[in-house]
């Protein structure tokens, strides 16, 4: 018998003022003692709701609407909170996503372990502290932090401590809910290593929930893929990489490319997840599915066994057991949808273009006052590089490496403490960015535009898209009337929000994350800029639609003579989009070169560390081309 | 430790600034204070008798012929001895005595009701948040929002009218009548009897702010991950509510309480007026009516010192209760 058996579990949200949502629907799976199972799902797939249901932490207006959660023979779903308490943290523990807030801010770390220990064991006094010491050793945190308060620890340390806290009573099952999201790649790597080692030693069962297929595939024995509140595929992880069955799984896998290849290809899933408040017929993925057949639109597929795995897809099921008279496409491991391609030859060509923005010996020092003493912090240290028209340059570094400060210097928001920044316009005029007076900045900003990280907060929610796009057109170009309207529609069409007339009067909240980011890009294009500074434009988007935005940016560079400065912490996406990569560490440029060269043959240790930290499930396999 | 020393340093510096301003501002007014006062007492066109003015000057503790610097030192000296000048209203008593008589009344009435309001309000707020969206929560929240919209003095008038005049259960004015002030049972009983009406008004309006403040902060805290984690840990509900959610939600209320205790020294002017209660509030109103500058100035100084002290206490408490505050400012 499995340790955890989930059968037909459903979770329903019934808010008073909105339509009810079946966030988790008919989910069944098992986890055996000591097994490491991964659960992949994108935002809105119901994975966090499922996690809350397993821990019985669903709060009103949500409730478990059906099914059972049998742990070691007892159904957790129907227990009262009092009956449940003995299981909590002794048998079942968890690590939450946000390491920042999972620890009580006014209680010393050791005391947060103490209540978890004293509630569930006979250890008291010094024995408790000894146990915590032992756990600190396991996650490699120095003992002096025993008496620290949470705010005195870094994000990575907090998450290690959360991990140690989860293991405090030697649980049999640990639920990891996005345990590394929001942490730096290098820190993320070290946390995952700790999880892997500890799990191998202590043999607790794990359900590892994440939106990032790379990290999940890397650690798990078996994978559950969740879409729109349902499990659409359950598959052994090594086999999933070779032979994914559900088109959505293929789409997710396709969003990882091999950065070392001469030509990188990544696929993306067009469209957006379904609105679960609406009635539906047939497969929920069908509207986005390139392989769909007629049956998909009318009959909802069940999760059935196919080739040693389980999949909820008519096509995959028919491929395994053909039916007369029903034609299905041939089986393929590749997602049959749109693809974004970037070749090294393009980069070579792009790098032969003329430079139009030159930074020489640029430094930026911030001074902070603490009482009567001052301390200087050098955010950017003696940086020099050039940006070219028609080329994408990626600025790569961890948080605190100075990449956002450089963006501020280039856009003229802040002035460097030393060095020069020269911008050469299309008309051949040279602008000294450092010497610009406030009045002249306006003209400069029409040439240099920003795309921000979070498309959810960078669009005014009370204005229509037409209004949002008309502002820069009025301000910078002085357009009005019919000409303005026409230009707005052109911009919407340029970012593939077609037909434009349908989008002009809509609001940002009606759009998906990918569509919103398109609007943000359209807004940046409105003033007809020469340089676009894109600060992590895809990191808050779901994996399956990231390539869509990359492709849009790529097309812009190819079609017009703009240059893009792409700021990111992610070397993989830098390789996808950029022709040249500049690696920053502690405000200094540590490596600079053609994208493929930097990836294939990094010369700096720091670059190598960043490269190693990229979760790459395909390293273990020879990936089918 | 550095945090606490810094706080005390700030306190002393602000206190000095307040005391000095209190000295400078009256002296910035044109003319001789003694002459102005004389005219006020005798009428606009009164003959100035130099001897009388000299006497008034001596009485005000502002002997002529000394420079500003010496005056300042004298002022600081008499302040430290508690000599605040003479009150016009209660002539010939000095200001310190007058305030000394009124102070206990306010301290006991406002202080007690404030503390009770805080405890009751915070508990009700915490409980409403814990049981949010239940009937209890709705009644508490809607009820306190409703009462909160009623002006306190109007409520005071209603209560005075109903229980003082119509029903005649309680006295309508004063702090005591048929007893001798002192530590005797008769007087204490009498004082309590007189304070019931004003206290009831303060107890009706007092807790509202604490209820709403605590409820909102606590609801926010209940959504925090550390509370979810505590649930997942299997921590019993009462402990989650108290040690995790309420403990963190209490922090802003502590600052509020300390500030309220500080401004308490100003008294509850309207309530004390309505009930003709012999506290600092009524005294302030009288001082304003009678243009009793020495008394008013002393009362102002008193309030300032009270608020500053309360601020200091709030900062200290915050430093003890919230480790983040210590780190951020030291």
PDB file of N, CA, C and O in Angstrom, chain A residues 16 52 55 57 59-60 85 88-89 92 94 96 98 101-107 111-113 115-116 119-120 149 151-152 162 165 177 370-371, chain B residues 2 6 132-134 222 224-229 231-237 239 243-244 247-248 251 320-327 329-330:
ATOM      1  N   UNK A  16     -18.524  34.659  -2.337  1.00  0.00           N
ATOM      2  CA  UNK A  16     -19.883  35.184  -2.320  1.00  0.00           C
ATOM      3  C   UNK A  16     -20.185  36.039  -3.552  1.00  0.00           C
ATOM      4  O   UNK A  16     -21.280  36.030  -4.063  1.00  0.00           O
ATOM      5  N   UNK A  52      -2.393  22.892  -0.676  1.00  0.00           N
ATOM      6  CA  UNK A  52      -3.149  23.288   0.509  1.00  0.00           C
ATOM      7  C   UNK A  52      -4.144  22.218   0.918  1.00  0.00           C
ATOM      8  O   UNK A  52      -4.378  21.995   2.107  1.00  0.00           O
ATOM      9  N   UNK A  55      -2.456  19.397   2.739  1.00  0.00           N
ATOM     10  CA  UNK A  55      -2.087  19.787   4.103  1.00  0.00           C
ATOM     11  C   UNK A  55      -3.320  20.177   4.911  1.00  0.00           C
ATOM     12  O   UNK A  55      -3.200  20.579   6.066  1.00  0.00           O
ATOM     13  N   UNK A  57      -5.092  22.826   4.539  1.00  0.00           N
ATOM     14  CA  UNK A  57      -4.990  24.250   4.869  1.00  0.00           C
ATOM     15  C   UNK A  57      -5.893  25.088   3.976  1.00  0.00           C
ATOM     16  O   UNK A  57      -5.776  26.307   3.937  1.00  0.00           O
ATOM     17  N   UNK A  59      -8.672  27.341   2.971  1.00  0.00           N
ATOM     18  CA  UNK A  59      -9.501  28.213   3.797  1.00  0.00           C
ATOM     19  C   UNK A  59     -10.691  28.711   3.021  1.00  0.00           C
ATOM     20  O   UNK A  59     -10.687  28.727   1.797  1.00  0.00           O
ATOM     21  N   UNK A  60     -11.721  29.094   3.754  1.00  0.00           N
ATOM     22  CA  UNK A  60     -12.896  29.621   3.089  1.00  0.00           C
ATOM     23  C   UNK A  60     -12.505  30.820   2.221  1.00  0.00           C
ATOM     24  O   UNK A  60     -11.591  31.562   2.577  1.00  0.00           O
ATOM     25  N   UNK A  85      -4.197  16.884  14.030  1.00  0.00           N
ATOM     26  CA  UNK A  85      -3.030  17.515  14.635  1.00  0.00           C
ATOM     27  C   UNK A  85      -1.873  16.546  14.900  1.00  0.00           C
ATOM     28  O   UNK A  85      -0.721  16.904  14.624  1.00  0.00           O
ATOM     29  N   UNK A  88       0.270  16.205  11.834  1.00  0.00           N
ATOM     30  CA  UNK A  88       0.949  17.389  11.334  1.00  0.00           C
ATOM     31  C   UNK A  88       2.382  17.453  11.859  1.00  0.00           C
ATOM     32  O   UNK A  88       2.623  17.303  13.044  1.00  0.00           O
ATOM     33  N   UNK A  89       3.287  17.696  10.969  1.00  0.00           N
ATOM     34  CA  UNK A  89       4.705  17.918  11.249  1.00  0.00           C
ATOM     35  C   UNK A  89       5.413  16.695  11.802  1.00  0.00           C
ATOM     36  O   UNK A  89       6.623  16.622  11.817  1.00  0.00           O
ATOM     37  N   UNK A  92       3.745  14.558   8.367  1.00  0.00           N
ATOM     38  CA  UNK A  92       3.633  15.363   7.158  1.00  0.00           C
ATOM     39  C   UNK A  92       4.149  16.765   7.456  1.00  0.00           C
ATOM     40  O   UNK A  92       3.652  17.430   8.353  1.00  0.00           O
ATOM     41  N   UNK A  94       6.143  20.496   5.587  1.00  0.00           N
ATOM     42  CA  UNK A  94       6.140  21.234   4.322  1.00  0.00           C
ATOM     43  C   UNK A  94       7.170  22.355   4.313  1.00  0.00           C
ATOM     44  O   UNK A  94       7.612  22.809   5.364  1.00  0.00           O
ATOM     45  N   UNK A  96       7.276  26.048   2.402  1.00  0.00           N
ATOM     46  CA  UNK A  96       6.498  26.936   1.542  1.00  0.00           C
ATOM     47  C   UNK A  96       7.383  27.687   0.582  1.00  0.00           C
ATOM     48  O   UNK A  96       8.581  27.795   0.745  1.00  0.00           O
ATOM     49  N   UNK A  98       7.467  31.151  -0.149  1.00  0.00           N
ATOM     50  CA  UNK A  98       8.148  32.394   0.185  1.00  0.00           C
ATOM     51  C   UNK A  98       8.931  32.244   1.469  1.00  0.00           C
ATOM     52  O   UNK A  98       8.383  32.294   2.553  1.00  0.00           O
ATOM     53  N   UNK A 101       8.574  34.940   4.475  1.00  0.00           N
ATOM     54  CA  UNK A 101       7.534  35.121   5.481  1.00  0.00           C
ATOM     55  C   UNK A 101       7.144  33.868   6.242  1.00  0.00           C
ATOM     56  O   UNK A 101       6.237  33.908   7.044  1.00  0.00           O
ATOM     57  N   UNK A 102       7.803  32.755   5.972  1.00  0.00           N
ATOM     58  CA  UNK A 102       7.346  31.531   6.602  1.00  0.00           C
ATOM     59  C   UNK A 102       7.807  31.432   8.054  1.00  0.00           C
ATOM     60  O   UNK A 102       7.357  30.574   8.794  1.00  0.00           O
ATOM     61  N   UNK A 103       8.743  32.292   8.458  1.00  0.00           N
ATOM     62  CA  UNK A 103       9.197  32.272   9.852  1.00  0.00           C
ATOM     63  C   UNK A 103       8.598  33.468  10.583  1.00  0.00           C
ATOM     64  O   UNK A 103       8.541  34.566  10.037  1.00  0.00           O
ATOM     65  N   UNK A 104       8.158  33.219  11.807  1.00  0.00           N
ATOM     66  CA  UNK A 104       7.569  34.287  12.623  1.00  0.00           C
ATOM     67  C   UNK A 104       8.633  35.358  12.907  1.00  0.00           C
ATOM     68  O   UNK A 104       9.663  35.062  13.502  1.00  0.00           O
ATOM     69  N   UNK A 105       8.399  36.589  12.474  1.00  0.00           N
ATOM     70  CA  UNK A 105       9.458  37.605  12.526  1.00  0.00           C
ATOM     71  C   UNK A 105       9.885  38.018  13.935  1.00  0.00           C
ATOM     72  O   UNK A 105      10.946  38.598  14.096  1.00  0.00           O
ATOM     73  N   UNK A 106       9.061  37.750  14.950  1.00  0.00           N
ATOM     74  CA  UNK A 106       9.423  38.225  16.285  1.00  0.00           C
ATOM     75  C   UNK A 106       9.918  37.098  17.191  1.00  0.00           C
ATOM     76  O   UNK A 106      10.070  37.310  18.388  1.00  0.00           O
ATOM     77  N   UNK A 107      10.168  35.929  16.625  1.00  0.00           N
ATOM     78  CA  UNK A 107      10.598  34.801  17.442  1.00  0.00           C
ATOM     79  C   UNK A 107      11.963  34.322  16.936  1.00  0.00           C
ATOM     80  O   UNK A 107      12.199  34.249  15.734  1.00  0.00           O
ATOM     81  N   UNK A 111      13.615  28.972  18.711  1.00  0.00           N
ATOM     82  CA  UNK A 111      12.314  28.785  19.362  1.00  0.00           C
ATOM     83  C   UNK A 111      11.227  28.363  18.382  1.00  0.00           C
ATOM     84  O   UNK A 111      10.222  27.787  18.776  1.00  0.00           O
ATOM     85  N   UNK A 112      11.453  28.674  17.107  1.00  0.00           N
ATOM     86  CA  UNK A 112      10.491  28.215  16.103  1.00  0.00           C
ATOM     87  C   UNK A 112      10.639  26.707  15.884  1.00  0.00           C
ATOM     88  O   UNK A 112       9.684  26.028  15.535  1.00  0.00           O
ATOM     89  N   UNK A 113      11.870  26.211  16.090  1.00  0.00           N
ATOM     90  CA  UNK A 113      12.056  24.758  16.063  1.00  0.00           C
ATOM     91  C   UNK A 113      11.470  24.150  17.330  1.00  0.00           C
ATOM     92  O   UNK A 113      10.896  23.079  17.307  1.00  0.00           O
ATOM     93  N   UNK A 115       8.909  24.842  19.255  1.00  0.00           N
ATOM     94  CA  UNK A 115       7.495  24.458  19.376  1.00  0.00           C
ATOM     95  C   UNK A 115       7.174  23.273  18.483  1.00  0.00           C
ATOM     96  O   UNK A 115       6.389  22.406  18.850  1.00  0.00           O
ATOM     97  N   UNK A 116       7.836  23.224  17.304  1.00  0.00           N
ATOM     98  CA  UNK A 116       7.590  22.075  16.432  1.00  0.00           C
ATOM     99  C   UNK A 116       8.049  20.775  17.088  1.00  0.00           C
ATOM    100  O   UNK A 116       7.419  19.725  16.941  1.00  0.00           O
ATOM    101  N   UNK A 119       5.812  19.991  20.511  1.00  0.00           N
ATOM    102  CA  UNK A 119       4.439  19.574  20.251  1.00  0.00           C
ATOM    103  C   UNK A 119       4.354  18.094  19.900  1.00  0.00           C
ATOM    104  O   UNK A 119       3.338  17.461  20.115  1.00  0.00           O
ATOM    105  N   UNK A 120       5.423  17.571  19.323  1.00  0.00           N
ATOM    106  CA  UNK A 120       5.300  16.242  18.734  1.00  0.00           C
ATOM    107  C   UNK A 120       6.304  15.221  19.271  1.00  0.00           C
ATOM    108  O   UNK A 120       6.392  14.128  18.749  1.00  0.00           O
ATOM    109  N   UNK A 149      17.217  36.280  14.665  1.00  0.00           N
ATOM    110  CA  UNK A 149      15.837  36.502  14.241  1.00  0.00           C
ATOM    111  C   UNK A 149      15.787  36.358  12.723  1.00  0.00           C
ATOM    112  O   UNK A 149      16.790  36.602  12.045  1.00  0.00           O
ATOM    113  N   UNK A 151      14.858  38.143  10.293  1.00  0.00           N
ATOM    114  CA  UNK A 151      15.282  39.231   9.411  1.00  0.00           C
ATOM    115  C   UNK A 151      16.792  39.357   9.321  1.00  0.00           C
ATOM    116  O   UNK A 151      17.303  40.095   8.496  1.00  0.00           O
ATOM    117  N   UNK A 152      17.500  38.637  10.204  1.00  0.00           N
ATOM    118  CA  UNK A 152      18.964  38.703  10.155  1.00  0.00           C
ATOM    119  C   UNK A 152      19.568  37.693   9.179  1.00  0.00           C
ATOM    120  O   UNK A 152      20.770  37.602   9.044  1.00  0.00           O
ATOM    121  N   UNK A 162      14.039  26.670   6.749  1.00  0.00           N
ATOM    122  CA  UNK A 162      12.705  26.103   6.546  1.00  0.00           C
ATOM    123  C   UNK A 162      12.780  24.616   6.222  1.00  0.00           C
ATOM    124  O   UNK A 162      11.942  23.834   6.652  1.00  0.00           O
ATOM    125  N   UNK A 165      13.610  22.831   9.329  1.00  0.00           N
ATOM    126  CA  UNK A 165      12.421  22.836  10.177  1.00  0.00           C
ATOM    127  C   UNK A 165      11.441  21.749   9.728  1.00  0.00           C
ATOM    128  O   UNK A 165      10.814  21.076  10.546  1.00  0.00           O
ATOM    129  N   UNK A 177       6.520  23.156  -1.751  1.00  0.00           N
ATOM    130  CA  UNK A 177       5.705  23.974  -2.645  1.00  0.00           C
ATOM    131  C   UNK A 177       6.553  25.124  -3.188  1.00  0.00           C
ATOM    132  O   UNK A 177       6.757  26.116  -2.507  1.00  0.00           O
ATOM    133  N   UNK A 370      24.558  56.476   7.971  1.00  0.00           N
ATOM    134  CA  UNK A 370      24.122  55.716   9.133  1.00  0.00           C
ATOM    135  C   UNK A 370      24.556  56.503  10.346  1.00  0.00           C
ATOM    136  O   UNK A 370      25.717  56.462  10.747  1.00  0.00           O
ATOM    137  N   UNK A 371      23.640  57.281  10.912  1.00  0.00           N
ATOM    138  CA  UNK A 371      24.018  58.170  11.993  1.00  0.00           C
ATOM    139  C   UNK A 371      24.961  59.226  11.448  1.00  0.00           C
ATOM    140  O   UNK A 371      24.616  59.954  10.520  1.00  0.00           O
TER     141      UNK A 371
ATOM    142  N   UNK B   2      22.416  49.848  21.990  1.00  0.00           N
ATOM    143  CA  UNK B   2      22.639  51.102  21.284  1.00  0.00           C
ATOM    144  C   UNK B   2      21.318  51.732  20.904  1.00  0.00           C
ATOM    145  O   UNK B   2      21.141  52.942  20.967  1.00  0.00           O
ATOM    146  N   UNK B   6      20.157  55.481  21.977  1.00  0.00           N
ATOM    147  CA  UNK B   6      19.795  56.434  20.932  1.00  0.00           C
ATOM    148  C   UNK B   6      18.435  57.038  21.196  1.00  0.00           C
ATOM    149  O   UNK B   6      18.238  58.247  21.073  1.00  0.00           O
ATOM    150  N   UNK B 132     -13.445  35.781  11.769  1.00  0.00           N
ATOM    151  CA  UNK B 132     -13.905  36.773  10.799  1.00  0.00           C
ATOM    152  C   UNK B 132     -15.019  36.205   9.912  1.00  0.00           C
ATOM    153  O   UNK B 132     -15.080  34.997   9.671  1.00  0.00           O
ATOM    154  N   UNK B 133     -15.872  37.126   9.494  1.00  0.00           N
ATOM    155  CA  UNK B 133     -17.038  36.795   8.680  1.00  0.00           C
ATOM    156  C   UNK B 133     -18.077  35.954   9.415  1.00  0.00           C
ATOM    157  O   UNK B 133     -18.944  35.365   8.797  1.00  0.00           O
ATOM    158  N   UNK B 134     -17.968  35.859  10.736  1.00  0.00           N
ATOM    159  CA  UNK B 134     -19.048  35.218  11.482  1.00  0.00           C
ATOM    160  C   UNK B 134     -19.976  36.316  11.994  1.00  0.00           C
ATOM    161  O   UNK B 134     -19.713  37.502  11.805  1.00  0.00           O
ATOM    162  N   UNK B 222      -3.052  37.000   9.848  1.00  0.00           N
ATOM    163  CA  UNK B 222      -3.548  35.624   9.714  1.00  0.00           C
ATOM    164  C   UNK B 222      -3.296  35.088   8.315  1.00  0.00           C
ATOM    165  O   UNK B 222      -3.233  33.883   8.107  1.00  0.00           O
ATOM    166  N   UNK B 224      -0.563  35.657   6.700  1.00  0.00           N
ATOM    167  CA  UNK B 224       0.873  35.517   6.490  1.00  0.00           C
ATOM    168  C   UNK B 224       1.281  34.047   6.468  1.00  0.00           C
ATOM    169  O   UNK B 224       0.625  33.198   7.071  1.00  0.00           O
ATOM    170  N   UNK B 225       2.403  33.802   5.806  1.00  0.00           N
ATOM    171  CA  UNK B 225       2.856  32.425   5.688  1.00  0.00           C
ATOM    172  C   UNK B 225       3.222  31.799   7.020  1.00  0.00           C
ATOM    173  O   UNK B 225       3.057  30.606   7.207  1.00  0.00           O
ATOM    174  N   UNK B 226       3.731  32.617   7.964  1.00  0.00           N
ATOM    175  CA  UNK B 226       4.127  31.981   9.224  1.00  0.00           C
ATOM    176  C   UNK B 226       2.928  31.465   9.992  1.00  0.00           C
ATOM    177  O   UNK B 226       3.053  30.533  10.786  1.00  0.00           O
ATOM    178  N   UNK B 227       1.757  32.068   9.751  1.00  0.00           N
ATOM    179  CA  UNK B 227       0.553  31.540  10.396  1.00  0.00           C
ATOM    180  C   UNK B 227       0.121  30.234   9.720  1.00  0.00           C
ATOM    181  O   UNK B 227      -0.221  29.260  10.385  1.00  0.00           O
ATOM    182  N   UNK B 228       0.194  30.216   8.392  1.00  0.00           N
ATOM    183  CA  UNK B 228      -0.102  28.964   7.668  1.00  0.00           C
ATOM    184  C   UNK B 228       0.853  27.864   8.121  1.00  0.00           C
ATOM    185  O   UNK B 228       0.451  26.725   8.333  1.00  0.00           O
ATOM    186  N   UNK B 229       2.127  28.259   8.246  1.00  0.00           N
ATOM    187  CA  UNK B 229       3.117  27.262   8.650  1.00  0.00           C
ATOM    188  C   UNK B 229       2.818  26.741  10.046  1.00  0.00           C
ATOM    189  O   UNK B 229       2.953  25.547  10.319  1.00  0.00           O
ATOM    190  N   UNK B 231      -0.060  26.457  11.388  1.00  0.00           N
ATOM    191  CA  UNK B 231      -1.154  25.497  11.229  1.00  0.00           C
ATOM    192  C   UNK B 231      -0.618  24.154  10.761  1.00  0.00           C
ATOM    193  O   UNK B 231      -0.987  23.114  11.284  1.00  0.00           O
ATOM    194  N   UNK B 232       0.233  24.221   9.753  1.00  0.00           N
ATOM    195  CA  UNK B 232       0.788  22.979   9.209  1.00  0.00           C
ATOM    196  C   UNK B 232       1.623  22.252  10.250  1.00  0.00           C
ATOM    197  O   UNK B 232       1.733  21.040  10.239  1.00  0.00           O
ATOM    198  N   UNK B 233       2.219  23.028  11.182  1.00  0.00           N
ATOM    199  CA  UNK B 233       3.007  22.426  12.256  1.00  0.00           C
ATOM    200  C   UNK B 233       2.122  21.701  13.257  1.00  0.00           C
ATOM    201  O   UNK B 233       2.618  20.960  14.087  1.00  0.00           O
ATOM    202  N   UNK B 234       0.824  21.999  13.228  1.00  0.00           N
ATOM    203  CA  UNK B 234      -0.073  21.394  14.203  1.00  0.00           C
ATOM    204  C   UNK B 234      -0.121  22.159  15.505  1.00  0.00           C
ATOM    205  O   UNK B 234      -0.491  21.612  16.542  1.00  0.00           O
ATOM    206  N   UNK B 235       0.265  23.433  15.482  1.00  0.00           N
ATOM    207  CA  UNK B 235       0.174  24.253  16.680  1.00  0.00           C
ATOM    208  C   UNK B 235      -1.314  24.452  17.011  1.00  0.00           C
ATOM    209  O   UNK B 235      -2.097  24.734  16.112  1.00  0.00           O
ATOM    210  N   UNK B 236      -1.717  24.265  18.283  1.00  0.00           N
ATOM    211  CA  UNK B 236      -3.131  24.435  18.630  1.00  0.00           C
ATOM    212  C   UNK B 236      -3.628  25.841  18.301  1.00  0.00           C
ATOM    213  O   UNK B 236      -2.867  26.804  18.369  1.00  0.00           O
ATOM    214  N   UNK B 237      -4.929  25.919  17.979  1.00  0.00           N
ATOM    215  CA  UNK B 237      -5.518  27.170  17.505  1.00  0.00           C
ATOM    216  C   UNK B 237      -5.298  28.359  18.432  1.00  0.00           C
ATOM    217  O   UNK B 237      -4.957  29.446  17.982  1.00  0.00           O
ATOM    218  N   UNK B 239      -2.960  28.912  20.455  1.00  0.00           N
ATOM    219  CA  UNK B 239      -1.568  29.373  20.379  1.00  0.00           C
ATOM    220  C   UNK B 239      -1.293  30.117  19.080  1.00  0.00           C
ATOM    221  O   UNK B 239      -0.543  31.086  19.064  1.00  0.00           O
ATOM    222  N   UNK B 243       0.059  33.556  20.000  1.00  0.00           N
ATOM    223  CA  UNK B 243       1.507  33.705  19.884  1.00  0.00           C
ATOM    224  C   UNK B 243       1.957  34.114  18.486  1.00  0.00           C
ATOM    225  O   UNK B 243       2.998  34.734  18.318  1.00  0.00           O
ATOM    226  N   UNK B 244       1.201  33.726  17.474  1.00  0.00           N
ATOM    227  CA  UNK B 244       1.629  34.064  16.120  1.00  0.00           C
ATOM    228  C   UNK B 244       0.925  35.308  15.601  1.00  0.00           C
ATOM    229  O   UNK B 244       1.543  36.326  15.327  1.00  0.00           O
ATOM    230  N   UNK B 247       0.289  38.352  18.548  1.00  0.00           N
ATOM    231  CA  UNK B 247       1.577  38.877  18.985  1.00  0.00           C
ATOM    232  C   UNK B 247       2.133  39.862  17.961  1.00  0.00           C
ATOM    233  O   UNK B 247       2.664  40.918  18.307  1.00  0.00           O
ATOM    234  N   UNK B 248       2.013  39.524  16.685  1.00  0.00           N
ATOM    235  CA  UNK B 248       2.517  40.419  15.646  1.00  0.00           C
ATOM    236  C   UNK B 248       1.576  41.581  15.382  1.00  0.00           C
ATOM    237  O   UNK B 248       2.011  42.679  15.046  1.00  0.00           O
ATOM    238  N   UNK B 251       1.773  44.926  17.667  1.00  0.00           N
ATOM    239  CA  UNK B 251       2.848  45.914  17.597  1.00  0.00           C
ATOM    240  C   UNK B 251       2.362  47.337  17.287  1.00  0.00           C
ATOM    241  O   UNK B 251       2.696  48.268  18.016  1.00  0.00           O
ATOM    242  N   UNK B 320      11.752  46.213  22.425  1.00  0.00           N
ATOM    243  CA  UNK B 320      11.731  44.918  23.107  1.00  0.00           C
ATOM    244  C   UNK B 320      10.878  43.922  22.336  1.00  0.00           C
ATOM    245  O   UNK B 320      11.245  42.758  22.145  1.00  0.00           O
ATOM    246  N   UNK B 321       9.719  44.398  21.836  1.00  0.00           N
ATOM    247  CA  UNK B 321       8.764  43.484  21.210  1.00  0.00           C
ATOM    248  C   UNK B 321       9.113  43.124  19.776  1.00  0.00           C
ATOM    249  O   UNK B 321       8.780  42.053  19.304  1.00  0.00           O
ATOM    250  N   UNK B 322       9.739  44.036  19.052  1.00  0.00           N
ATOM    251  CA  UNK B 322      10.027  43.769  17.649  1.00  0.00           C
ATOM    252  C   UNK B 322      11.517  43.858  17.360  1.00  0.00           C
ATOM    253  O   UNK B 322      12.078  44.943  17.290  1.00  0.00           O
ATOM    254  N   UNK B 323      12.167  42.712  17.201  1.00  0.00           N
ATOM    255  CA  UNK B 323      13.612  42.714  16.979  1.00  0.00           C
ATOM    256  C   UNK B 323      14.010  43.479  15.716  1.00  0.00           C
ATOM    257  O   UNK B 323      15.119  43.977  15.618  1.00  0.00           O
ATOM    258  N   UNK B 324      13.089  43.592  14.755  1.00  0.00           N
ATOM    259  CA  UNK B 324      13.440  44.277  13.512  1.00  0.00           C
ATOM    260  C   UNK B 324      13.687  45.756  13.739  1.00  0.00           C
ATOM    261  O   UNK B 324      14.531  46.357  13.090  1.00  0.00           O
ATOM    262  N   UNK B 325      12.938  46.359  14.669  1.00  0.00           N
ATOM    263  CA  UNK B 325      13.107  47.788  14.937  1.00  0.00           C
ATOM    264  C   UNK B 325      14.499  48.067  15.483  1.00  0.00           C
ATOM    265  O   UNK B 325      15.144  49.026  15.100  1.00  0.00           O
ATOM    266  N   UNK B 326      14.965  47.178  16.382  1.00  0.00           N
ATOM    267  CA  UNK B 326      16.304  47.363  16.954  1.00  0.00           C
ATOM    268  C   UNK B 326      17.356  47.386  15.869  1.00  0.00           C
ATOM    269  O   UNK B 326      18.209  48.233  15.825  1.00  0.00           O
ATOM    270  N   UNK B 327      17.245  46.408  14.943  1.00  0.00           N
ATOM    271  CA  UNK B 327      18.265  46.282  13.923  1.00  0.00           C
ATOM    272  C   UNK B 327      18.257  47.469  12.971  1.00  0.00           C
ATOM    273  O   UNK B 327      19.283  48.029  12.646  1.00  0.00           O
ATOM    274  N   UNK B 329      17.509  50.481  13.283  1.00  0.00           N
ATOM    275  CA  UNK B 329      17.907  51.821  13.680  1.00  0.00           C
ATOM    276  C   UNK B 329      19.186  51.877  14.494  1.00  0.00           C
ATOM    277  O   UNK B 329      19.560  52.939  14.949  1.00  0.00           O
ATOM    278  N   UNK B 330      19.818  50.754  14.690  1.00  0.00           N
ATOM    279  CA  UNK B 330      21.049  50.837  15.487  1.00  0.00           C
ATOM    280  C   UNK B 330      22.279  50.701  14.598  1.00  0.00           C
ATOM    281  O   UNK B 330      22.152  50.443  13.434  1.00  0.00           O
TER     282      UNK B 330
END
